[in-house]
PDB file of C-alpha atoms in Angstrom:
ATOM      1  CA  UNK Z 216       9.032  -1.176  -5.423  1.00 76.00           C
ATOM      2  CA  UNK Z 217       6.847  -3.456  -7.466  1.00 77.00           C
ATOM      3  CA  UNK Z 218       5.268  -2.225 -11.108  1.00 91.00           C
ATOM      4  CA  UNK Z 219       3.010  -3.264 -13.019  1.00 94.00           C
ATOM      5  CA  UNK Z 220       3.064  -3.073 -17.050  1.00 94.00           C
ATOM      6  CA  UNK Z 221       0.494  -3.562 -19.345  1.00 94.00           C
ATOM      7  CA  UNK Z 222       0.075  -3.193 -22.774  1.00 91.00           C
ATOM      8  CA  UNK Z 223      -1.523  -1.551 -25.264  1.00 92.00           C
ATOM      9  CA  UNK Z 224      -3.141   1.367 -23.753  1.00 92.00           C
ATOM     10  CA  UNK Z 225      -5.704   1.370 -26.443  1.00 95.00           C
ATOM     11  CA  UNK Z 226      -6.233  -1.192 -29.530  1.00 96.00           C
ATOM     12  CA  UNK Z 227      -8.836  -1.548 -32.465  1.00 97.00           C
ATOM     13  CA  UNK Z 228      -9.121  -4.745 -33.821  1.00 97.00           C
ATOM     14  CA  UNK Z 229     -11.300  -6.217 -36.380  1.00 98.00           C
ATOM     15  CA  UNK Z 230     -13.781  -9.190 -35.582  1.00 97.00           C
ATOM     16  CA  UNK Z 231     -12.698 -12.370 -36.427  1.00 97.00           C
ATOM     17  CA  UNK Z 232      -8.761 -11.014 -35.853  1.00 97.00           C
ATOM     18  CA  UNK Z 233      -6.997 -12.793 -33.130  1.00 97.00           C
ATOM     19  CA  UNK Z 234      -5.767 -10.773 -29.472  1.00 96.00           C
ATOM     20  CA  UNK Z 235      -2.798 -10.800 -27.362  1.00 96.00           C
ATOM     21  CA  UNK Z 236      -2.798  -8.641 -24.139  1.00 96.00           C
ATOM     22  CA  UNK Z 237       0.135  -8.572 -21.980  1.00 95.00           C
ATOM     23  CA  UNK Z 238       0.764  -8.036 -18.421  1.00 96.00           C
ATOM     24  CA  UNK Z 239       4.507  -7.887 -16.582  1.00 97.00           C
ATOM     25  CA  UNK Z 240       4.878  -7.416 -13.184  1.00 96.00           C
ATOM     26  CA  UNK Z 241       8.393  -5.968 -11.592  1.00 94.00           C
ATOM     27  CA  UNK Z 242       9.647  -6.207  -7.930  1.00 92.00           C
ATOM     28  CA  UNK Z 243       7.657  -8.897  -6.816  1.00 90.00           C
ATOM     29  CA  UNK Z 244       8.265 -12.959  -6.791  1.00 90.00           C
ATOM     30  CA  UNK Z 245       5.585 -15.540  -7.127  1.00 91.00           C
ATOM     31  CA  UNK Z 246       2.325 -13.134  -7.035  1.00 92.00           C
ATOM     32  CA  UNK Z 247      -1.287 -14.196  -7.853  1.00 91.00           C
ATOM     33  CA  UNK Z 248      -2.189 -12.627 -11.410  1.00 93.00           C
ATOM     34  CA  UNK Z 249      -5.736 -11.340 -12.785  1.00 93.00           C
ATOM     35  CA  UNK Z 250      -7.460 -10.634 -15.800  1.00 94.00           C
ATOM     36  CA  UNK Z 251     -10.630  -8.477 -15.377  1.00 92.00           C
ATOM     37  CA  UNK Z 252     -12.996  -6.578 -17.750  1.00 92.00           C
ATOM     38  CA  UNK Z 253     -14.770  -3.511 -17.165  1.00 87.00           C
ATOM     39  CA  UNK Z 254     -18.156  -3.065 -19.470  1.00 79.00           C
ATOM     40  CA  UNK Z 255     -19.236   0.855 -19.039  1.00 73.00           C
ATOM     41  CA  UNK Z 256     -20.938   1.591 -16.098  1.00 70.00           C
ATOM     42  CA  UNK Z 257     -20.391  -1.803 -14.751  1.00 73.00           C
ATOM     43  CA  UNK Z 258     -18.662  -2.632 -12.188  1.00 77.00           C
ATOM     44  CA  UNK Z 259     -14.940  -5.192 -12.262  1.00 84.00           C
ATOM     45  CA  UNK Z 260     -15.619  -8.855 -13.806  1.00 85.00           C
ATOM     46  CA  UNK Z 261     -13.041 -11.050 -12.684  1.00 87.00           C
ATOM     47  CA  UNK Z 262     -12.314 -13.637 -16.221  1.00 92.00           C
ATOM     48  CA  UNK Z 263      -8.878 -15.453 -14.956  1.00 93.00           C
ATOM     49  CA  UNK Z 264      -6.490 -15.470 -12.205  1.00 90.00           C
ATOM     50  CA  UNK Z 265      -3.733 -17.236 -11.849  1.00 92.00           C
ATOM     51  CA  UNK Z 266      -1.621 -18.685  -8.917  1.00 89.00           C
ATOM     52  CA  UNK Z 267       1.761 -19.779 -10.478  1.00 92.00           C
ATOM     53  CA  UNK Z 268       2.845 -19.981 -13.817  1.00 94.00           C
ATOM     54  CA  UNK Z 269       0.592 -22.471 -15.825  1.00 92.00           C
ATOM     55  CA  UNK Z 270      -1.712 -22.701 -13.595  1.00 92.00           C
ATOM     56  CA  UNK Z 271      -4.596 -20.241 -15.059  1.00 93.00           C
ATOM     57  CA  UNK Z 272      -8.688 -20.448 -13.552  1.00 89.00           C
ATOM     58  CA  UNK Z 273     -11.207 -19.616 -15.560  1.00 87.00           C
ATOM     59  CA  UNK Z 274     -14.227 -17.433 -13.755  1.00 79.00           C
ATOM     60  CA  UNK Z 275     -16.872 -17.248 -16.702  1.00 77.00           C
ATOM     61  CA  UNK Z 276     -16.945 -18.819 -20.045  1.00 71.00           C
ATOM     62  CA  UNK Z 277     -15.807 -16.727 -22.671  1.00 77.00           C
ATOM     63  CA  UNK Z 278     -13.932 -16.458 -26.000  1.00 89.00           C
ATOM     64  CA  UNK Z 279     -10.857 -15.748 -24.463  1.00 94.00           C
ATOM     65  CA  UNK Z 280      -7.937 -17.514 -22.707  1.00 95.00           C
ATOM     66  CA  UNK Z 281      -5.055 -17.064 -20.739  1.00 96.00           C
ATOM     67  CA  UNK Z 282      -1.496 -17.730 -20.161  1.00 97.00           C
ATOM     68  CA  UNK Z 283       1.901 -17.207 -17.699  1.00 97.00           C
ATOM     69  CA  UNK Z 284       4.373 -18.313 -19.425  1.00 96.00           C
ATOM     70  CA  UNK Z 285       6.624 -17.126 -16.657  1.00 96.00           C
ATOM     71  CA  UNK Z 286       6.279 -16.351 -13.082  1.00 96.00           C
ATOM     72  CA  UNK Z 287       5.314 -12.481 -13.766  1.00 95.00           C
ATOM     73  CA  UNK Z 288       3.737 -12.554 -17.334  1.00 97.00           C
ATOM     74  CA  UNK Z 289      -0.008 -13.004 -18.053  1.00 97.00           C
ATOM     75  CA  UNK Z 290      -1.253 -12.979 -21.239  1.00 97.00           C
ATOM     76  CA  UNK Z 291      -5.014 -13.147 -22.147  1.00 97.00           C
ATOM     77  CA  UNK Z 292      -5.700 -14.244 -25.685  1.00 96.00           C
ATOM     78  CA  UNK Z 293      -8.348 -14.343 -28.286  1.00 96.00           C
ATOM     79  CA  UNK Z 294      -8.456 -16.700 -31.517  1.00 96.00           C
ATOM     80  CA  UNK Z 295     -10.690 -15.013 -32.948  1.00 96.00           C
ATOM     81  CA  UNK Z 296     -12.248 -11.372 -31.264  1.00 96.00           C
ATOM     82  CA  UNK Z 297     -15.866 -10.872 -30.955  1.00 95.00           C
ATOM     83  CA  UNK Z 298     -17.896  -7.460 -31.339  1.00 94.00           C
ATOM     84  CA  UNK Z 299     -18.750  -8.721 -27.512  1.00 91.00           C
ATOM     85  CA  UNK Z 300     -15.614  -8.844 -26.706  1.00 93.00           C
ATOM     86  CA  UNK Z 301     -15.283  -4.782 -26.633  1.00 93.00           C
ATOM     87  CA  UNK Z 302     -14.112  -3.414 -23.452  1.00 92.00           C
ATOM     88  CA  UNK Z 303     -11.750  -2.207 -20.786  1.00 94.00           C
ATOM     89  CA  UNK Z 304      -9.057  -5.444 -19.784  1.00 96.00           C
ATOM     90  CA  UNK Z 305      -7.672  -4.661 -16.678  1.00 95.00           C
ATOM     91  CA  UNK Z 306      -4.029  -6.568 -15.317  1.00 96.00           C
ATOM     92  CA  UNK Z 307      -3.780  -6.857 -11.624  1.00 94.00           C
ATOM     93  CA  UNK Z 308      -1.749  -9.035  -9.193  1.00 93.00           C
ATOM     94  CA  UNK Z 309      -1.591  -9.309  -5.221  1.00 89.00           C
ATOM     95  CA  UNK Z 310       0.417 -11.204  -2.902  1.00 83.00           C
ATOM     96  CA  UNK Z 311      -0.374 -14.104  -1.026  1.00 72.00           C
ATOM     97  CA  UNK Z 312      -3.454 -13.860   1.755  1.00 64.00           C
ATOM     98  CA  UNK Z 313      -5.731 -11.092   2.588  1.00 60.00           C
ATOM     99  CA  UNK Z 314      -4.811  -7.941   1.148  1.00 73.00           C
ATOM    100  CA  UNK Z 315      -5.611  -5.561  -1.952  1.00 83.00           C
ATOM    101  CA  UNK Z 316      -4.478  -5.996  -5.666  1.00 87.00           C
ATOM    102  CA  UNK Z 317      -2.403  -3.872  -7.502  1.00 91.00           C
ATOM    103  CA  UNK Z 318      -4.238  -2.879 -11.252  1.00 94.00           C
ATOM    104  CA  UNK Z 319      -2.337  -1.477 -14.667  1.00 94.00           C
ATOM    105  CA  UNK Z 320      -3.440   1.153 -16.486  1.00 93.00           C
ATOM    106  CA  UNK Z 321      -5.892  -1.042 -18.614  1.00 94.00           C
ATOM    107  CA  UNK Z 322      -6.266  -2.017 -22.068  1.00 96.00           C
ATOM    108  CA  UNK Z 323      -9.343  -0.232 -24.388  1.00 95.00           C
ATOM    109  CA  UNK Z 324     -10.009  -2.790 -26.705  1.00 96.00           C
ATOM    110  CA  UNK Z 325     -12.657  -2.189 -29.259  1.00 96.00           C
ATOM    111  CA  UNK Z 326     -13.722  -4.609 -31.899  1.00 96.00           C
ATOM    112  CA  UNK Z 327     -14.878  -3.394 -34.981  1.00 97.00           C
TER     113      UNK Z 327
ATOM    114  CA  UNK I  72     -19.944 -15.660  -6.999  1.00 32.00           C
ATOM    115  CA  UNK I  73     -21.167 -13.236  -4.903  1.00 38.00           C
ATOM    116  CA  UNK I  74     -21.983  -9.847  -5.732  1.00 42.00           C
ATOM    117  CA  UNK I  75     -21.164  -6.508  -4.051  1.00 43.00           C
ATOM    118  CA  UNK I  76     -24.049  -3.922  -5.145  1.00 44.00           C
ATOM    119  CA  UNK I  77     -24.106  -0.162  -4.205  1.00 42.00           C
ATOM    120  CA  UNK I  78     -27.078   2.192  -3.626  1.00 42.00           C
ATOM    121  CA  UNK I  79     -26.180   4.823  -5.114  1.00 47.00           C
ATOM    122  CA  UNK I  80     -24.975   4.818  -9.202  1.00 82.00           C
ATOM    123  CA  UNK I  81     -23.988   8.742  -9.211  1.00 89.00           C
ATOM    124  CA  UNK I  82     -23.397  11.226  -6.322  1.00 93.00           C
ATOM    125  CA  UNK I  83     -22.892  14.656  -6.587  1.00 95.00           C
ATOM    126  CA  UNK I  84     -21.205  16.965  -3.591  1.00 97.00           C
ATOM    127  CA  UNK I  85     -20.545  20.271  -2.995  1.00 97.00           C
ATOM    128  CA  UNK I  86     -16.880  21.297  -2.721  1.00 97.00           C
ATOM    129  CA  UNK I  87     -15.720  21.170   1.094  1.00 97.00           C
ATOM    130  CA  UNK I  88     -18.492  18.514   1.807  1.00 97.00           C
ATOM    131  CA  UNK I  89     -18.257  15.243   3.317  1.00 97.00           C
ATOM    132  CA  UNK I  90     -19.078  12.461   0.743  1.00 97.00           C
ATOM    133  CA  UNK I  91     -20.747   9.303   1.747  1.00 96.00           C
ATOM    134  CA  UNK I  92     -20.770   6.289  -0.665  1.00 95.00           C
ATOM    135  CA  UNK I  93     -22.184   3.296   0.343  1.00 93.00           C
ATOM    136  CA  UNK I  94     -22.320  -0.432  -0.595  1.00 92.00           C
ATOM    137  CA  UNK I  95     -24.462  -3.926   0.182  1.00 91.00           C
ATOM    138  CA  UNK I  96     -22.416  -6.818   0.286  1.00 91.00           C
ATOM    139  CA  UNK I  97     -24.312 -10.557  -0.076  1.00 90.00           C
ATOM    140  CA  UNK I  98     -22.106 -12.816   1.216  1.00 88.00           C
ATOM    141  CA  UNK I  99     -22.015 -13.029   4.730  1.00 90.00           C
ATOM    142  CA  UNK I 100     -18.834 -15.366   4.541  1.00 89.00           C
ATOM    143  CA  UNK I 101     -16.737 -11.945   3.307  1.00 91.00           C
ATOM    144  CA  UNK I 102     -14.281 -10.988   5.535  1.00 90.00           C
ATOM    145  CA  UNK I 103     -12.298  -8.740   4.182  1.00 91.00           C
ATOM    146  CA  UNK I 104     -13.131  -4.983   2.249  1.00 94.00           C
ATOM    147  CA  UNK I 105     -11.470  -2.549   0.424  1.00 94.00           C
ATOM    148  CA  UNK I 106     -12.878   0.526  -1.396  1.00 95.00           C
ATOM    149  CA  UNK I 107     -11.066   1.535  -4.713  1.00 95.00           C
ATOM    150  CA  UNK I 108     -10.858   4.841  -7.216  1.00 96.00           C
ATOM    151  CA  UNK I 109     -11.121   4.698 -11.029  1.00 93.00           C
ATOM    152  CA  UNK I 110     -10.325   7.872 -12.748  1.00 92.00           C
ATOM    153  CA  UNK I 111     -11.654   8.149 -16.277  1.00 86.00           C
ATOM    154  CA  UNK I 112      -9.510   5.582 -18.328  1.00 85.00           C
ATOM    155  CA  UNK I 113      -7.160   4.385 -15.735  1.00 89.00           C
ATOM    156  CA  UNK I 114      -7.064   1.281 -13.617  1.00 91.00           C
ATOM    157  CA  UNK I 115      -8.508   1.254  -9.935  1.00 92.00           C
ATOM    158  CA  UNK I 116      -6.002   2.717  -6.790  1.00 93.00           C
ATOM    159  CA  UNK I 117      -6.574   1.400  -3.580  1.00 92.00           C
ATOM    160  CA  UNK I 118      -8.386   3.650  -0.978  1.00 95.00           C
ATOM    161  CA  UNK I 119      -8.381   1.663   2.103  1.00 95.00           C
ATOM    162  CA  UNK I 120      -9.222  -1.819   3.642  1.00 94.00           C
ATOM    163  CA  UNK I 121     -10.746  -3.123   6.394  1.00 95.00           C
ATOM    164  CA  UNK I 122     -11.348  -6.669   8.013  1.00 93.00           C
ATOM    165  CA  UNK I 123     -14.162  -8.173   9.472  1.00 93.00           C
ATOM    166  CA  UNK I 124     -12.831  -7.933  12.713  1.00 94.00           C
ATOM    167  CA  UNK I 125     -12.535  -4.151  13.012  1.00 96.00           C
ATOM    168  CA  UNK I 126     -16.102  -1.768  12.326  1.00 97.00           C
ATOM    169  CA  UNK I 127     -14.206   1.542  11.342  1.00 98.00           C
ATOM    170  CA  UNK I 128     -11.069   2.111   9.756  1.00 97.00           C
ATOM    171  CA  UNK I 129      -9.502   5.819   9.136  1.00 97.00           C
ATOM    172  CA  UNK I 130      -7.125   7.214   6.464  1.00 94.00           C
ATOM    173  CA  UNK I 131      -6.491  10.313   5.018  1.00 92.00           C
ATOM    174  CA  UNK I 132      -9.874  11.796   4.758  1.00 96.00           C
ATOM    175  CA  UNK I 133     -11.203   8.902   4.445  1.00 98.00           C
ATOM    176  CA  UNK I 134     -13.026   6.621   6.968  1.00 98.00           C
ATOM    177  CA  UNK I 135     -14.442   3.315   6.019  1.00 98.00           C
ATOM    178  CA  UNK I 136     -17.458   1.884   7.977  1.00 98.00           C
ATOM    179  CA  UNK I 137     -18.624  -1.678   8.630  1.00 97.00           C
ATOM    180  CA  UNK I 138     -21.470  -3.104   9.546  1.00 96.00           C
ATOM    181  CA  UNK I 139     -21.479  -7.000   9.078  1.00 94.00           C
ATOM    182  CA  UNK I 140     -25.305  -7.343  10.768  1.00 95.00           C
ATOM    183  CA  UNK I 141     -26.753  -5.604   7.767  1.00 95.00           C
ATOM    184  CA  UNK I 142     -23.721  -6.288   5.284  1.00 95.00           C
ATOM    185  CA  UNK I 143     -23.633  -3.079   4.854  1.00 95.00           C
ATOM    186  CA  UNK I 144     -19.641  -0.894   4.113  1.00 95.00           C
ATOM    187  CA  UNK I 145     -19.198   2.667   3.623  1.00 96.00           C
ATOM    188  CA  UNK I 146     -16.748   4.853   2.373  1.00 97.00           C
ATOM    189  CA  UNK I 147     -16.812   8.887   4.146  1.00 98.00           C
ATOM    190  CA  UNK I 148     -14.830  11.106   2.311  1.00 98.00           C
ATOM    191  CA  UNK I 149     -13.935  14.378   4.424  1.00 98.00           C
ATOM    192  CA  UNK I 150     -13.560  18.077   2.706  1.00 97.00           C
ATOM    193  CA  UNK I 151     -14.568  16.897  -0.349  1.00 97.00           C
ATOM    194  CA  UNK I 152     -12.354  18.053  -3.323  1.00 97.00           C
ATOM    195  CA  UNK I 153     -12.197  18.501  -6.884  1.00 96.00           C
ATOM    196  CA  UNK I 154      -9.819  15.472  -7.116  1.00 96.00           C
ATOM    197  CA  UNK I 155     -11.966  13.480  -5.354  1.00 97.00           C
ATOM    198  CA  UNK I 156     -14.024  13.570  -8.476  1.00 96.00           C
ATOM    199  CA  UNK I 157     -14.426   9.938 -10.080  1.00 95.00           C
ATOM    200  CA  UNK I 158     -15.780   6.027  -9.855  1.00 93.00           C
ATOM    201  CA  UNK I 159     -15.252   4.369  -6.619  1.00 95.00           C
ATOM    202  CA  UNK I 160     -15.415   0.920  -6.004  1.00 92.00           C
ATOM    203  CA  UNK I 161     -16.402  -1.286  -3.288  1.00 93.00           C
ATOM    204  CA  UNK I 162     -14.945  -4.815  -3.308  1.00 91.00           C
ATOM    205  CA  UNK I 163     -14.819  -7.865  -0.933  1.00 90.00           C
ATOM    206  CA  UNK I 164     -13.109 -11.158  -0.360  1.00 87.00           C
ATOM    207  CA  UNK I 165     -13.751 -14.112   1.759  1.00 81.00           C
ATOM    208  CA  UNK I 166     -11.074 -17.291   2.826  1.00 73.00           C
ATOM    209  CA  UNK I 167     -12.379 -19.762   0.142  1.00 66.00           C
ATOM    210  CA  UNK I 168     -11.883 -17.563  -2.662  1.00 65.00           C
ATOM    211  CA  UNK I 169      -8.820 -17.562  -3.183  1.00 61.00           C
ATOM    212  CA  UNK I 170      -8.383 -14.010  -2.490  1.00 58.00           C
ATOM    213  CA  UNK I 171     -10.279 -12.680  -5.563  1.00 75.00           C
ATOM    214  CA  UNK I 172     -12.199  -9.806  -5.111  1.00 82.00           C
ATOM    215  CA  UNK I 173     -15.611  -8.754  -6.339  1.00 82.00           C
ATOM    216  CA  UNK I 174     -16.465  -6.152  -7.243  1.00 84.00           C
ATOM    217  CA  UNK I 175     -19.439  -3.870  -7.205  1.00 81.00           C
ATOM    218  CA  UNK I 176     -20.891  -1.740  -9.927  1.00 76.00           C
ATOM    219  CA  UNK I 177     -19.472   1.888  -9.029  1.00 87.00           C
ATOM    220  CA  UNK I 178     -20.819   5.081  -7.677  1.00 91.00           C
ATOM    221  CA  UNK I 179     -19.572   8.222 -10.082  1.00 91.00           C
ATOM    222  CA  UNK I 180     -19.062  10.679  -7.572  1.00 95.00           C
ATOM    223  CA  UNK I 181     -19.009  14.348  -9.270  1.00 95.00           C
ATOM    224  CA  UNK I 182     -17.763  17.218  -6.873  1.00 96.00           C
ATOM    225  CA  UNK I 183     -19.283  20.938  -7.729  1.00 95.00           C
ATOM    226  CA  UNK I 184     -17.382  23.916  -7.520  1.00 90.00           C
TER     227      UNK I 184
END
């Protein structure tokens, strides 16, 4: 069955200090990959997905960035974190075509 | 792109009452639907899909409704339970997207003893 890891649950980082968010994905080959952010009491913002490794879309312009290294690793990154940048990061992935994605348990990430 | 918005931001049921949660999509090129749950602090779980090409869709105690004249979806939750407590999202998908979804804002639906 295919899992989905993500890592850390929860994280406090200064501003100015740089991020790395991770995202592995088991039992599955060649899947589509997300990064999305959850404000409180908003609804799921979409910031990257990605079709194959290296190949990474951006959705809205941001501080951040992201990577996959390898077929079922996504990283999202920050140089340098933003009090903005406080939130929920959520991991997901889906197969090809029409058909639901698969979310981690999410990252709380609160700059201070 | 588009957004999916919902009517209602918080809904509170009895226990052992139906639930209805509803949600406006705006693009009319969406073709496919699925409704998700968020428990506090955890990622979203699929509830159930549906595509354009059906109008109602049954699970578990659950029944999604479509109605693609008004772009208008649904979610009916039967026997309402304590568990049943949380966010629920609507979210949609059309061809050109590449399969992304978006998402709507979330209805907090509280059950009552």
């Amino acid at each position: 069955s295919q899992t989905i890891h993500q890592w850390p649950a929860t994280l406090v980082q200064p501003v100015g200090s740089p991020l790395s968010l991770e995202c592995t994905v088991e039992g599955t080959s060649n899947p589509n990959l997300y990064w999305y952010r959850q404000a409180a009491g908003r609804g799921l913002q979409l910031l990257f997905y990605s079709v194959g490794i290296g190949q990474i879309s951006s959705e809205v312009p941001q501080n951040l960035s992201a990577s996959r290294p390898q077929d079922r690793q996504f990283i999202l990154s920050s140089k340098k974190l933003l009090l903005s940048d406080s939130g929920f990061y959520l991991c997901a992935w889906s197969v090809r075509g029409p058909t639901e994605a698969f979310f981690g348990q999410g990252t709380r990430l609160t700059v201070v | 792109g588009e957004s999916v918005g919902l009517h209602l931001p918080t809904l509170s049921v009895q226990e052992g009452d139906n639930s209805i949660i509803n949600c406006a999509y705006s693009n009319s090129a969406s073709d496919y639907f699925i409704w998700y749950k968020q428990e506090s602090g955890k990622g979203p779980q699929f509830i159930i899909d549906i595509r354009s090409n059906m109008d109602k869709r049954q699970g578990q105690r659950v029944t999604v409704l479509l109605n693609k004249t008004v772009k208008h979806l649904s979610l009916q939750i039967a026997a309402t339970q304590p568990g049943d407590s949380a966010v629920y999202f609507c979210a949609d998908s059309y061809s050109g997207s590449a399969r992304q979804l978006t998402f709507g804002s979330g209805t907090q639906l509280t059950v009552l003893p």
